[in-house]
Amino acid sequence: MAKSSPIKRIGILTGGGDCPGLNAVIRGVVKPAHDNGLHVWGIRDGFEGFVEGRGNMLYDKDVSGILAQGGTILGTSNKGDPFHFPEEINGEIQIVDKSKEVVQNYEAWGLDALIAIGGDGTMHIAHKLSKMGLNVIGVPKTIDNDLDATDVTFGHDSAVYVVSEALDRLHTTASSHHRVMVLETMGRYAGWIALHGGLAGGADIILLPEFPFDWDFVFEKVKRRHLVGKKFSIVCVAEGAKPKGGKMVVKEIDKKRTDPIQLGGIAELVAKKIEEETGLETRYTILGHLQRGGSPTPYDRILSTKFGTYAIQLAMKKKFGRMVALKGSNITSVKIEEAIGKQKLVQPDCQAVQAGKAVGVCFGTDEC
Ligand code: F6P
């Protein structure tokens, strides 16, 4: 593409784990693109489909009625990093570099730019492809809300809604049976889902990866509640939480994935220990992918629409190598290279933690 000529054809993909709001972003890109005479090429199943050359033109009818639909109409994958691509060679999985195939397909499809919607892993890949000459624009998504360069990622609010609703439901059964209920949330190495969901759902104890917890604080809180006549307790634990001196609970290691570590299982341990130590009947629930599925909340629909429409504006202005971001109440953009690798983690002095403490939430530590 000559520097002065306008862009004509844009590729779009969704990478990594899905989350509510992806379709709203796709719609936010495609509709204004068509209004401005651009073609949008949908790449199937994230970078996996990019490497394998799977894509097709997106028409208006494809994005009609998808605003409220969860998942992604394009499909996604967390196993298709072109620079770290799992391939079966002689019956064995080997990791190979397939980035040249991506560049070839970009050219074969006649793309002038690529809009990559994804989390930290997708942004890393986007940055490397930028360095190879592709015109890339990033749109940040993740239920985990752990990207530092944007105040919020879409999908987070929808996940928090699911956690909050689950806690409401656990409250009624916990109170009927005088039990302790432990709910495990997703979030990987960041505690935002458990913190915000736990606050919204009135959890008594919230355990986060950022603050390794002291078992005694947890037991004490449950016992004290019981002593003063509160016959149930609710614990909200992030999948990445760990006791002081202990390790995160790993469910599986899969080297085909962009992040090979799959967390999960801390709720079972927490429930077992609480029951052993307090003698109170304790149950646990792992919310899992319920947090990623289903329709986006109105907040996420609005944020996704703003992100998508901003991304296509950046593309038309040829502001490549940038990631859309929310700063305060403004949508803006940052350099992708500045956005990657900086995780946003819960800090002890953040307002949500302080508010939690003020209403009596135990975070399992005296460090915040
Ligand atoms: O990053 C989003 C997320 O849902 C994490 O919260 C969770 O640890 C992980 O993805 C689960 O991944 P998968 O769907 O591959 O099991």
Coordinates of C-alpha atoms and ligand atoms in Angstrom, one line a residue, residues 78 142-144 186-188 239 257 262 289 292, ligand 1:
N78 CA -5.5 -19.7 22.7
T142 CA -10.3 -9.9 28.9
I143 CA -12.6 -10.7 31.8
D144 CA -9.5 -10.6 34.0
M186 CA -11.3 -16.9 37.3
G187 CA -8.8 -14.0 36.8
R188 CA -5.5 -15.8 36.4
E239 CA -8.2 -19.0 41.2
R257 CA -1.4 -22.9 24.9
Q262 CA -4.2 -23.5 33.7
H289 CA -16.4 -20.7 32.2
R292 CA -16.9 -16.1 30.2
Ligands
F6P1 O1 -7.8 -15.0 30.7 C1 -9.2 -15.4 30.8 C2 -9.3 -16.7 31.5 O2 -10.7 -17.0 31.6 C3 -8.7 -16.7 32.9 O3 -9.4 -16.0 33.8 C4 -8.6 -18.2 33.1 O4 -7.5 -18.5 34.0 C5 -8.3 -18.7 31.7 O5 -8.7 -17.7 30.8 C6 -8.9 -20.0 31.4 O6 -8.5 -20.4 30.1 P1 -9.2 -21.6 29.3 O7 -10.5 -21.2 28.8 O8 -8.2 -21.9 28.2 O9 -9.3 -22.8 30.3

